[in-house]
JSON list of C-alpha atoms in Angstrom, two decimals:
[
{"chain": "A", "resi": 1, "resn": "MET", "atom": "CA", "xyz": [62.07, -106.92, 20.17]},
{"chain": "A", "resi": 2, "resn": "ILE", "atom": "CA", "xyz": [61.40, -103.25, 19.47]},
{"chain": "A", "resi": 3, "resn": "GLU", "atom": "CA", "xyz": [64.85, -102.90, 17.91]},
{"chain": "A", "resi": 4, "resn": "ASP", "atom": "CA", "xyz": [64.41, -105.86, 15.57]},
{"chain": "A", "resi": 5, "resn": "ASN", "atom": "CA", "xyz": [61.09, -104.53, 14.27]},
{"chain": "A", "resi": 6, "resn": "ILE", "atom": "CA", "xyz": [62.57, -101.12, 13.45]},
{"chain": "A", "resi": 7, "resn": "PHE", "atom": "CA", "xyz": [65.89, -102.27, 11.97]},
{"chain": "A", "resi": 8, "resn": "LYS", "atom": "CA", "xyz": [64.80, -105.54, 10.32]},
{"chain": "A", "resi": 9, "resn": "LYS", "atom": "CA", "xyz": [65.27, -104.21, 6.77]},
{"chain": "A", "resi": 10, "resn": "ALA", "atom": "CA", "xyz": [68.31, -102.01, 7.37]},
{"chain": "A", "resi": 11, "resn": "ARG", "atom": "CA", "xyz": [72.08, -102.35, 7.34]},
{"chain": "A", "resi": 12, "resn": "LEU", "atom": "CA", "xyz": [74.58, -100.22, 9.21]},
{"chain": "A", "resi": 13, "resn": "ASP", "atom": "CA", "xyz": [76.59, -97.60, 7.35]},
{"chain": "A", "resi": 14, "resn": "VAL", "atom": "CA", "xyz": [79.82, -97.75, 9.34]},
{"chain": "A", "resi": 15, "resn": "ASN", "atom": "CA", "xyz": [81.25, -94.70, 7.61]},
{"chain": "A", "resi": 16, "resn": "LYS", "atom": "CA", "xyz": [78.36, -92.54, 8.79]},
{"chain": "A", "resi": 17, "resn": "ILE", "atom": "CA", "xyz": [78.33, -93.72, 12.40]},
{"chain": "A", "resi": 18, "resn": "GLN", "atom": "CA", "xyz": [82.04, -93.15, 12.99]},
{"chain": "A", "resi": 19, "resn": "ASN", "atom": "CA", "xyz": [82.83, -89.75, 14.54]},
{"chain": "A", "resi": 20, "resn": "SER", "atom": "CA", "xyz": [79.10, -89.10, 14.97]},
{"chain": "A", "resi": 21, "resn": "GLY", "atom": "CA", "xyz": [78.67, -88.89, 18.74]},
{"chain": "A", "resi": 22, "resn": "PHE", "atom": "CA", "xyz": [78.63, -92.64, 19.26]},
{"chain": "A", "resi": 23, "resn": "LYS", "atom": "CA", "xyz": [81.32, -94.05, 21.53]},
{"chain": "A", "resi": 24, "resn": "ASP", "atom": "CA", "xyz": [83.58, -96.31, 19.49]},
{"chain": "A", "resi": 25, "resn": "LEU", "atom": "CA", "xyz": [83.84, -99.67, 21.28]},
{"chain": "A", "resi": 26, "resn": "LYS", "atom": "CA", "xyz": [85.99, -102.67, 20.42]},
{"chain": "A", "resi": 27, "resn": "ASP", "atom": "CA", "xyz": [82.96, -104.63, 19.25]},
{"chain": "A", "resi": 28, "resn": "GLY", "atom": "CA", "xyz": [80.72, -101.81, 18.03]},
{"chain": "A", "resi": 29, "resn": "PHE", "atom": "CA", "xyz": [79.27, -98.45, 19.01]},
{"chain": "A", "resi": 30, "resn": "GLU", "atom": "CA", "xyz": [77.37, -97.01, 21.98]},
{"chain": "A", "resi": 31, "resn": "ILE", "atom": "CA", "xyz": [75.40, -93.86, 22.75]},
{"chain": "A", "resi": 32, "resn": "GLU", "atom": "CA", "xyz": [73.41, -92.54, 25.73]},
{"chain": "A", "resi": 33, "resn": "LYS", "atom": "CA", "xyz": [70.20, -90.54, 25.32]},
{"chain": "A", "resi": 34, "resn": "ASP", "atom": "CA", "xyz": [67.95, -88.99, 27.98]},
{"chain": "A", "resi": 35, "resn": "LEU", "atom": "CA", "xyz": [64.24, -89.78, 28.07]},
{"chain": "A", "resi": 36, "resn": "MET", "atom": "CA", "xyz": [61.36, -87.99, 29.76]},
{"chain": "A", "resi": 37, "resn": "ASP", "atom": "CA", "xyz": [63.45, -84.88, 30.48]},
{"chain": "A", "resi": 38, "resn": "GLY", "atom": "CA", "xyz": [66.17, -86.87, 32.18]},
{"chain": "A", "resi": 39, "resn": "VAL", "atom": "CA", "xyz": [63.98, -89.04, 34.39]},
{"chain": "A", "resi": 40, "resn": "PHE", "atom": "CA", "xyz": [65.26, -92.02, 32.39]},
{"chain": "A", "resi": 41, "resn": "LYS", "atom": "CA", "xyz": [68.27, -92.63, 30.20]},
{"chain": "A", "resi": 42, "resn": "SER", "atom": "CA", "xyz": [68.78, -95.10, 27.38]},
{"chain": "A", "resi": 43, "resn": "ILE", "atom": "CA", "xyz": [72.04, -96.81, 26.48]},
{"chain": "A", "resi": 44, "resn": "ILE", "atom": "CA", "xyz": [71.99, -98.05, 22.91]},
{"chain": "A", "resi": 45, "resn": "LYS", "atom": "CA", "xyz": [74.63, -100.38, 21.51]},
{"chain": "A", "resi": 46, "resn": "ILE", "atom": "CA", "xyz": [75.18, -101.34, 17.88]},
{"chain": "A", "resi": 47, "resn": "ASP", "atom": "CA", "xyz": [77.57, -104.15, 17.04]},
{"chain": "A", "resi": 48, "resn": "LYS", "atom": "CA", "xyz": [79.75, -104.26, 13.92]},
{"chain": "A", "resi": 49, "resn": "LYS", "atom": "CA", "xyz": [77.10, -106.30, 12.09]},
{"chain": "A", "resi": 50, "resn": "GLY", "atom": "CA", "xyz": [74.43, -103.68, 12.79]},
{"chain": "A", "resi": 51, "resn": "LEU", "atom": "CA", "xyz": [72.55, -105.51, 15.55]},
{"chain": "A", "resi": 52, "resn": "VAL", "atom": "CA", "xyz": [70.90, -102.88, 17.77]},
{"chain": "A", "resi": 53, "resn": "ARG", "atom": "CA", "xyz": [70.15, -103.43, 21.44]},
{"chain": "A", "resi": 54, "resn": "GLY", "atom": "CA", "xyz": [69.19, -100.95, 24.13]},
{"chain": "A", "resi": 55, "resn": "LYS", "atom": "CA", "xyz": [68.52, -100.68, 27.83]},
{"chain": "A", "resi": 56, "resn": "ILE", "atom": "CA", "xyz": [66.70, -97.99, 29.80]},
{"chain": "A", "resi": 57, "resn": "TYR", "atom": "CA", "xyz": [67.54, -96.98, 33.36]},
{"chain": "A", "resi": 58, "resn": "ASP", "atom": "CA", "xyz": [65.79, -94.94, 36.02]},
{"chain": "A", "resi": 59, "resn": "THR", "atom": "CA", "xyz": [68.23, -92.10, 36.71]},
{"chain": "A", "resi": 60, "resn": "GLN", "atom": "CA", "xyz": [67.07, -91.71, 40.33]},
{"chain": "A", "resi": 61, "resn": "ASN", "atom": "CA", "xyz": [67.86, -95.22, 41.52]},
{"chain": "A", "resi": 62, "resn": "GLY", "atom": "CA", "xyz": [69.98, -96.56, 38.67]},
{"chain": "A", "resi": 63, "resn": "GLU", "atom": "CA", "xyz": [67.74, -99.59, 38.18]},
{"chain": "A", "resi": 64, "resn": "GLU", "atom": "CA", "xyz": [66.95, -100.95, 34.74]},
{"chain": "A", "resi": 65, "resn": "TYR", "atom": "CA", "xyz": [63.43, -100.06, 33.59]},
{"chain": "A", "resi": 66, "resn": "LEU", "atom": "CA", "xyz": [61.76, -102.97, 31.79]},
{"chain": "A", "resi": 67, "resn": "LEU", "atom": "CA", "xyz": [58.09, -102.08, 31.65]},
{"chain": "A", "resi": 68, "resn": "PHE", "atom": "CA", "xyz": [58.47, -100.19, 28.37]},
{"chain": "A", "resi": 69, "resn": "ARG", "atom": "CA", "xyz": [58.94, -103.53, 26.57]},
{"chain": "A", "resi": 70, "resn": "MET", "atom": "CA", "xyz": [55.58, -104.84, 27.75]},
{"chain": "A", "resi": 71, "resn": "LYS", "atom": "CA", "xyz": [53.01, -103.77, 25.16]},
{"chain": "A", "resi": 72, "resn": "HIS", "atom": "CA", "xyz": [50.10, -104.32, 27.50]},
{"chain": "A", "resi": 73, "resn": "GLN", "atom": "CA", "xyz": [51.54, -101.62, 29.78]},
{"chain": "A", "resi": 74, "resn": "THR", "atom": "CA", "xyz": [49.83, -98.49, 28.50]},
{"chain": "A", "resi": 75, "resn": "GLY", "atom": "CA", "xyz": [49.51, -96.34, 31.62]},
{"chain": "A", "resi": 76, "resn": "GLY", "atom": "CA", "xyz": [52.02, -94.25, 33.54]},
{"chain": "A", "resi": 77, "resn": "TYR", "atom": "CA", "xyz": [55.48, -93.82, 32.16]},
{"chain": "A", "resi": 78, "resn": "SER", "atom": "CA", "xyz": [55.76, -97.05, 30.20]},
{"chain": "A", "resi": 79, "resn": "SER", "atom": "CA", "xyz": [54.03, -96.07, 26.93]},
{"chain": "A", "resi": 80, "resn": "LYS", "atom": "CA", "xyz": [55.59, -92.58, 26.93]},
{"chain": "A", "resi": 81, "resn": "VAL", "atom": "CA", "xyz": [59.06, -94.00, 27.54]},
{"chain": "A", "resi": 82, "resn": "ARG", "atom": "CA", "xyz": [58.51, -96.56, 24.77]},
{"chain": "A", "resi": 83, "resn": "ASP", "atom": "CA", "xyz": [57.38, -93.84, 22.33]},
{"chain": "A", "resi": 84, "resn": "GLU", "atom": "CA", "xyz": [60.42, -91.65, 23.06]},
{"chain": "A", "resi": 85, "resn": "TYR", "atom": "CA", "xyz": [62.75, -94.63, 22.80]},
{"chain": "A", "resi": 86, "resn": "GLU", "atom": "CA", "xyz": [61.26, -95.64, 19.44]},
{"chain": "A", "resi": 87, "resn": "ASP", "atom": "CA", "xyz": [61.69, -92.06, 18.20]},
{"chain": "A", "resi": 88, "resn": "ILE", "atom": "CA", "xyz": [65.40, -92.25, 19.05]},
{"chain": "A", "resi": 89, "resn": "LEU", "atom": "CA", "xyz": [65.74, -95.58, 17.26]},
{"chain": "A", "resi": 90, "resn": "ARG", "atom": "CA", "xyz": [64.01, -94.25, 14.15]},
{"chain": "A", "resi": 91, "resn": "TYR", "atom": "CA", "xyz": [66.34, -91.25, 14.13]},
{"chain": "A", "resi": 92, "resn": "ILE", "atom": "CA", "xyz": [69.34, -93.59, 14.31]},
{"chain": "A", "resi": 93, "resn": "LEU", "atom": "CA", "xyz": [67.81, -95.68, 11.51]},
{"chain": "A", "resi": 94, "resn": "LYS", "atom": "CA", "xyz": [67.41, -92.67, 9.24]},
{"chain": "A", "resi": 95, "resn": "LYS", "atom": "CA", "xyz": [70.79, -91.17, 10.08]},
{"chain": "A", "resi": 96, "resn": "TYR", "atom": "CA", "xyz": [73.17, -94.11, 10.24]},
{"chain": "A", "resi": 97, "resn": "PHE", "atom": "CA", "xyz": [71.54, -97.04, 8.43]},
{"chain": "A", "resi": 98, "resn": "ILE", "atom": "CA", "xyz": [70.68, -97.87, 4.84]},
{"chain": "A", "resi": 99, "resn": "GLU", "atom": "CA", "xyz": [67.14, -99.14, 4.45]},
{"chain": "A", "resi": 100, "resn": "ASN", "atom": "CA", "xyz": [66.63, -102.11, 2.16]},
{"chain": "A", "resi": 101, "resn": "TYR", "atom": "CA", "xyz": [63.49, -103.26, 0.39]},
{"chain": "A", "resi": 102, "resn": "PHE", "atom": "CA", "xyz": [63.53, -106.69, 2.03]},
{"chain": "A", "resi": 103, "resn": "ILE", "atom": "CA", "xyz": [64.98, -108.54, 5.00]},
{"chain": "A", "resi": 104, "resn": "SER", "atom": "CA", "xyz": [67.28, -111.20, 3.55]},
{"chain": "A", "resi": 105, "resn": "PRO", "atom": "CA", "xyz": [70.50, -110.31, 1.71]},
{"chain": "A", "resi": 106, "resn": "GLN", "atom": "CA", "xyz": [69.56, -112.52, -1.24]},
{"chain": "A", "resi": 107, "resn": "ALA", "atom": "CA", "xyz": [66.15, -110.88, -1.65]},
{"chain": "A", "resi": 108, "resn": "ASN", "atom": "CA", "xyz": [67.87, -107.49, -1.85]},
{"chain": "A", "resi": 109, "resn": "ARG", "atom": "CA", "xyz": [70.50, -108.77, -4.29]},
{"chain": "A", "resi": 110, "resn": "ILE", "atom": "CA", "xyz": [67.77, -110.22, -6.52]},
{"chain": "A", "resi": 111, "resn": "THR", "atom": "CA", "xyz": [65.91, -106.91, -6.35]},
{"chain": "A", "resi": 112, "resn": "GLU", "atom": "CA", "xyz": [69.00, -105.08, -7.57]},
{"chain": "A", "resi": 113, "resn": "LEU", "atom": "CA", "xyz": [69.49, -107.59, -10.39]},
{"chain": "A", "resi": 114, "resn": "ILE", "atom": "CA", "xyz": [65.86, -107.24, -11.48]},
{"chain": "A", "resi": 115, "resn": "HIS", "atom": "CA", "xyz": [66.21, -103.47, -11.56]},
{"chain": "A", "resi": 116, "resn": "LYS", "atom": "CA", "xyz": [69.43, -103.73, -13.57]},
{"chain": "A", "resi": 117, "resn": "GLU", "atom": "CA", "xyz": [67.94, -106.18, -16.05]},
{"chain": "A", "resi": 118, "resn": "TYR", "atom": "CA", "xyz": [64.38, -104.87, -16.44]},
{"chain": "A", "resi": 119, "resn": "GLY", "atom": "CA", "xyz": [64.42, -101.36, -14.95]},
{"chain": "A", "resi": 120, "resn": "VAL", "atom": "CA", "xyz": [61.73, -102.38, -12.44]},
{"chain": "A", "resi": 121, "resn": "ALA", "atom": "CA", "xyz": [61.62, -101.69, -8.70]},
{"chain": "A", "resi": 122, "resn": "PRO", "atom": "CA", "xyz": [59.13, -103.37, -6.35]},
{"chain": "A", "resi": 123, "resn": "ASP", "atom": "CA", "xyz": [56.01, -101.65, -5.15]},
{"chain": "A", "resi": 124, "resn": "PHE", "atom": "CA", "xyz": [54.23, -102.50, -1.92]},
{"chain": "A", "resi": 125, "resn": "PRO", "atom": "CA", "xyz": [50.45, -102.51, -2.48]},
{"chain": "A", "resi": 126, "resn": "TRP", "atom": "CA", "xyz": [49.68, -103.84, 1.03]},
{"chain": "A", "resi": 127, "resn": "LYS", "atom": "CA", "xyz": [51.90, -101.44, 2.96]},
{"chain": "A", "resi": 128, "resn": "GLY", "atom": "CA", "xyz": [50.43, -100.84, 6.40]},
{"chain": "A", "resi": 129, "resn": "GLN", "atom": "CA", "xyz": [48.42, -104.04, 6.38]},
{"chain": "A", "resi": 130, "resn": "LYS", "atom": "CA", "xyz": [49.23, -106.62, 9.02]},
{"chain": "A", "resi": 131, "resn": "ASN", "atom": "CA", "xyz": [51.20, -109.66, 7.77]},
{"chain": "A", "resi": 132, "resn": "ALA", "atom": "CA", "xyz": [51.48, -108.26, 4.24]},
{"chain": "A", "resi": 133, "resn": "SER", "atom": "CA", "xyz": [53.30, -104.93, 4.46]},
{"chain": "A", "resi": 134, "resn": "ASP", "atom": "CA", "xyz": [56.66, -106.51, 3.48]},
{"chain": "A", "resi": 135, "resn": "ALA", "atom": "CA", "xyz": [55.30, -108.03, 0.25]},
{"chain": "A", "resi": 136, "resn": "GLY", "atom": "CA", "xyz": [56.82, -106.40, -2.84]},
{"chain": "A", "resi": 137, "resn": "VAL", "atom": "CA", "xyz": [55.38, -106.81, -6.34]},
{"chain": "A", "resi": 138, "resn": "PHE", "atom": "CA", "xyz": [57.43, -106.65, -9.55]},
{"chain": "A", "resi": 139, "resn": "ARG", "atom": "CA", "xyz": [55.32, -105.53, -12.49]},
{"chain": "A", "resi": 140, "resn": "LYS", "atom": "CA", "xyz": [56.01, -105.77, -16.19]},
{"chain": "A", "resi": 141, "resn": "THR", "atom": "CA", "xyz": [55.80, -102.40, -17.87]},
{"chain": "A", "resi": 142, "resn": "PRO", "atom": "CA", "xyz": [53.75, -100.94, -19.44]},
{"chain": "A", "resi": 143, "resn": "ASP", "atom": "CA", "xyz": [50.82, -103.29, -18.69]},
{"chain": "A", "resi": 144, "resn": "GLY", "atom": "CA", "xyz": [51.60, -103.56, -14.98]},
{"chain": "A", "resi": 145, "resn": "LYS", "atom": "CA", "xyz": [51.10, -107.33, -14.74]},
{"chain": "A", "resi": 146, "resn": "TRP", "atom": "CA", "xyz": [53.01, -109.19, -12.06]},
{"chain": "A", "resi": 147, "resn": "PHE", "atom": "CA", "xyz": [56.00, -111.33, -12.94]},
{"chain": "A", "resi": 148, "resn": "GLY", "atom": "CA", "xyz": [57.31, -111.66, -9.39]},
{"chain": "A", "resi": 149, "resn": "LEU", "atom": "CA", "xyz": [56.31, -111.29, -5.75]},
{"chain": "A", "resi": 150, "resn": "ILE", "atom": "CA", "xyz": [58.76, -111.29, -2.83]},
{"chain": "A", "resi": 151, "resn": "MET", "atom": "CA", "xyz": [57.34, -111.94, 0.64]},
{"chain": "A", "resi": 152, "resn": "ASN", "atom": "CA", "xyz": [58.64, -112.63, 4.12]},
{"chain": "A", "resi": 153, "resn": "VAL", "atom": "CA", "xyz": [56.62, -115.55, 5.47]},
{"chain": "A", "resi": 154, "resn": "LYS", "atom": "CA", "xyz": [56.66, -118.07, 8.28]},
{"chain": "A", "resi": 155, "resn": "LYS", "atom": "CA", "xyz": [58.68, -121.07, 7.19]},
{"chain": "A", "resi": 156, "resn": "ASP", "atom": "CA", "xyz": [55.94, -123.53, 8.17]},
{"chain": "A", "resi": 157, "resn": "LYS", "atom": "CA", "xyz": [53.72, -121.97, 5.47]},
{"chain": "A", "resi": 158, "resn": "VAL", "atom": "CA", "xyz": [56.10, -123.50, 2.93]},
{"chain": "A", "resi": 159, "resn": "ILE", "atom": "CA", "xyz": [57.95, -126.27, 4.80]},
{"chain": "A", "resi": 160, "resn": "LYS", "atom": "CA", "xyz": [56.02, -128.30, 7.36]},
{"chain": "A", "resi": 161, "resn": "LYS", "atom": "CA", "xyz": [57.13, -127.89, 10.98]},
{"chain": "A", "resi": 162, "resn": "ALA", "atom": "CA", "xyz": [59.92, -125.45, 10.06]},
{"chain": "A", "resi": 163, "resn": "GLU", "atom": "CA", "xyz": [60.45, -122.56, 12.49]},
{"chain": "A", "resi": 164, "resn": "GLY", "atom": "CA", "xyz": [61.18, -118.89, 11.92]},
{"chain": "A", "resi": 165, "resn": "THR", "atom": "CA", "xyz": [60.66, -116.82, 8.77]},
{"chain": "A", "resi": 166, "resn": "PHE", "atom": "CA", "xyz": [62.34, -116.37, 5.41]},
{"chain": "A", "resi": 167, "resn": "ASP", "atom": "CA", "xyz": [61.98, -114.41, 2.18]},
{"chain": "A", "resi": 168, "resn": "ILE", "atom": "CA", "xyz": [60.53, -116.15, -0.87]},
{"chain": "A", "resi": 169, "resn": "ILE", "atom": "CA", "xyz": [59.77, -115.16, -4.43]},
{"chain": "A", "resi": 170, "resn": "ASN", "atom": "CA", "xyz": [56.76, -116.35, -6.43]},
{"chain": "A", "resi": 171, "resn": "LEU", "atom": "CA", "xyz": [57.26, -116.66, -10.20]},
{"chain": "A", "resi": 172, "resn": "LYS", "atom": "CA", "xyz": [55.02, -117.62, -13.11]},
{"chain": "A", "resi": 173, "resn": "LEU", "atom": "CA", "xyz": [56.24, -120.72, -14.97]},
{"chain": "A", "resi": 174, "resn": "GLY", "atom": "CA", "xyz": [54.81, -123.47, -17.16]},
{"chain": "A", "resi": 175, "resn": "GLU", "atom": "CA", "xyz": [52.79, -126.25, -15.55]},
{"chain": "A", "resi": 176, "resn": "THR", "atom": "CA", "xyz": [55.15, -129.05, -16.61]},
{"chain": "A", "resi": 177, "resn": "GLU", "atom": "CA", "xyz": [58.24, -127.17, -15.47]},
{"chain": "A", "resi": 178, "resn": "ILE", "atom": "CA", "xyz": [56.66, -126.40, -12.09]},
{"chain": "A", "resi": 179, "resn": "GLN", "atom": "CA", "xyz": [55.97, -130.09, -11.48]},
{"chain": "A", "resi": 180, "resn": "GLN", "atom": "CA", "xyz": [59.59, -130.92, -12.28]},
{"chain": "A", "resi": 181, "resn": "LEU", "atom": "CA", "xyz": [61.10, -128.12, -10.21]},
{"chain": "A", "resi": 182, "resn": "ILE", "atom": "CA", "xyz": [59.18, -128.76, -6.99]},
{"chain": "A", "resi": 183, "resn": "GLN", "atom": "CA", "xyz": [61.00, -132.09, -6.79]},
{"chain": "A", "resi": 184, "resn": "GLN", "atom": "CA", "xyz": [64.26, -130.14, -6.42]},
{"chain": "A", "resi": 185, "resn": "LYS", "atom": "CA", "xyz": [65.79, -128.34, -3.46]},
{"chain": "A", "resi": 186, "resn": "GLY", "atom": "CA", "xyz": [64.74, -124.72, -3.06]},
{"chain": "A", "resi": 187, "resn": "PHE", "atom": "CA", "xyz": [61.53, -124.96, -5.11]},
{"chain": "A", "resi": 188, "resn": "TYR", "atom": "CA", "xyz": [58.02, -125.38, -3.62]},
{"chain": "A", "resi": 189, "resn": "PRO", "atom": "CA", "xyz": [54.37, -125.21, -4.69]},
{"chain": "A", "resi": 190, "resn": "ALA", "atom": "CA", "xyz": [53.38, -121.55, -4.79]},
{"chain": "A", "resi": 191, "resn": "TYR", "atom": "CA", "xyz": [52.47, -120.05, -1.44]},
{"chain": "A", "resi": 192, "resn": "HIS", "atom": "CA", "xyz": [49.24, -118.04, -1.47]},
{"chain": "A", "resi": 193, "resn": "MET", "atom": "CA", "xyz": [48.94, -118.15, -5.28]},
{"chain": "A", "resi": 194, "resn": "ASN", "atom": "CA", "xyz": [47.66, -120.48, -8.00]},
{"chain": "A", "resi": 195, "resn": "LYS", "atom": "CA", "xyz": [49.93, -123.54, -7.73]},
{"chain": "A", "resi": 196, "resn": "GLN", "atom": "CA", "xyz": [49.17, -124.53, -11.33]},
{"chain": "A", "resi": 197, "resn": "TYR", "atom": "CA", "xyz": [50.89, -121.48, -12.80]},
{"chain": "A", "resi": 198, "resn": "TRP", "atom": "CA", "xyz": [53.11, -120.12, -10.02]},
{"chain": "A", "resi": 199, "resn": "ILE", "atom": "CA", "xyz": [56.03, -121.50, -8.02]},
{"chain": "A", "resi": 200, "resn": "THR", "atom": "CA", "xyz": [57.75, -120.45, -4.79]},
{"chain": "A", "resi": 201, "resn": "ILE", "atom": "CA", "xyz": [61.55, -120.18, -4.68]},
{"chain": "A", "resi": 202, "resn": "LEU", "atom": "CA", "xyz": [63.44, -119.72, -1.41]},
{"chain": "A", "resi": 203, "resn": "LEU", "atom": "CA", "xyz": [65.62, -116.62, -1.04]},
{"chain": "A", "resi": 204, "resn": "ASP", "atom": "CA", "xyz": [67.86, -117.97, 1.70]},
{"chain": "A", "resi": 205, "resn": "ASP", "atom": "CA", "xyz": [70.88, -118.74, -0.53]},
{"chain": "A", "resi": 206, "resn": "THR", "atom": "CA", "xyz": [69.74, -122.32, -1.08]},
{"chain": "A", "resi": 207, "resn": "LEU", "atom": "CA", "xyz": [70.02, -121.45, -4.80]},
{"chain": "A", "resi": 208, "resn": "GLU", "atom": "CA", "xyz": [72.54, -119.16, -6.50]},
{"chain": "A", "resi": 209, "resn": "ASP", "atom": "CA", "xyz": [71.39, -115.75, -7.70]},
{"chain": "A", "resi": 210, "resn": "LYS", "atom": "CA", "xyz": [72.06, -116.65, -11.35]},
{"chain": "A", "resi": 211, "resn": "ILE", "atom": "CA", "xyz": [69.77, -119.68, -11.12]},
{"chain": "A", "resi": 212, "resn": "ILE", "atom": "CA", "xyz": [66.94, -117.62, -9.66]},
{"chain": "A", "resi": 213, "resn": "MET", "atom": "CA", "xyz": [67.44, -114.93, -12.30]},
{"chain": "A", "resi": 214, "resn": "LYS", "atom": "CA", "xyz": [67.06, -117.59, -15.01]},
{"chain": "A", "resi": 215, "resn": "TYR", "atom": "CA", "xyz": [63.55, -118.37, -13.75]},
{"chain": "A", "resi": 216, "resn": "ILE", "atom": "CA", "xyz": [62.75, -114.69, -13.25]},
{"chain": "A", "resi": 217, "resn": "LYS", "atom": "CA", "xyz": [63.49, -114.22, -16.96]},
{"chain": "A", "resi": 218, "resn": "LYS", "atom": "CA", "xyz": [61.08, -117.04, -17.80]},
{"chain": "A", "resi": 219, "resn": "SER", "atom": "CA", "xyz": [58.41, -115.54, -15.56]},
{"chain": "A", "resi": 220, "resn": "TYR", "atom": "CA", "xyz": [58.88, -112.14, -17.18]},
{"chain": "A", "resi": 221, "resn": "GLU", "atom": "CA", "xyz": [58.45, -113.71, -20.63]},
{"chain": "A", "resi": 222, "resn": "ASN", "atom": "CA", "xyz": [55.43, -115.79, -19.50]},
{"chain": "A", "resi": 223, "resn": "VAL", "atom": "CA", "xyz": [53.48, -112.75, -18.36]},
{"chain": "A", "resi": 224, "resn": "LYS", "atom": "CA", "xyz": [51.46, -111.71, -21.41]}
]
């Protein structure tokens, strides 16, 4: 979904969207915007949880226009309508949403705790690269060595036959401790890193924040 791609790391600021031109509905908010100089119109709805969905209609016949969602449609109106629609969504994102570093609530909570404890914010060295742009690195100052890496990955990369995606964090721990932890819920052999020295921890609230922060502290101390 176009909307999910644009808003995947954002949360709605209800205070900003109220009295802003959006129609206040019982279950959320709605706004209409013209496209292509009025040839089309979009109706965009945002529910109370911040889920964004939109439809586009041909103003001449009132029929819903669906071709803009088909990426292979590049000729005629479809790509132009899609571009204008995405511009509207990005404006709404910037104006009425708060952008987070990561997708899952726990990944963002952990990020805030790391910043509070160590004064470190993530950087995104692979920004713009396919399948890696969401990966954020936490570096120990002043040497810049990694002590943590948060990524959004397909679940089956970590858990066999699992569907969907989730956020994970990779931390550097001792070999013996890693072997003990991967027998426990929420801990797995490191994804995409040296499994001898790194471990993957799920950020889907399987483990409490304070438990994860305990191992983040160890990783920070293990990075020489």
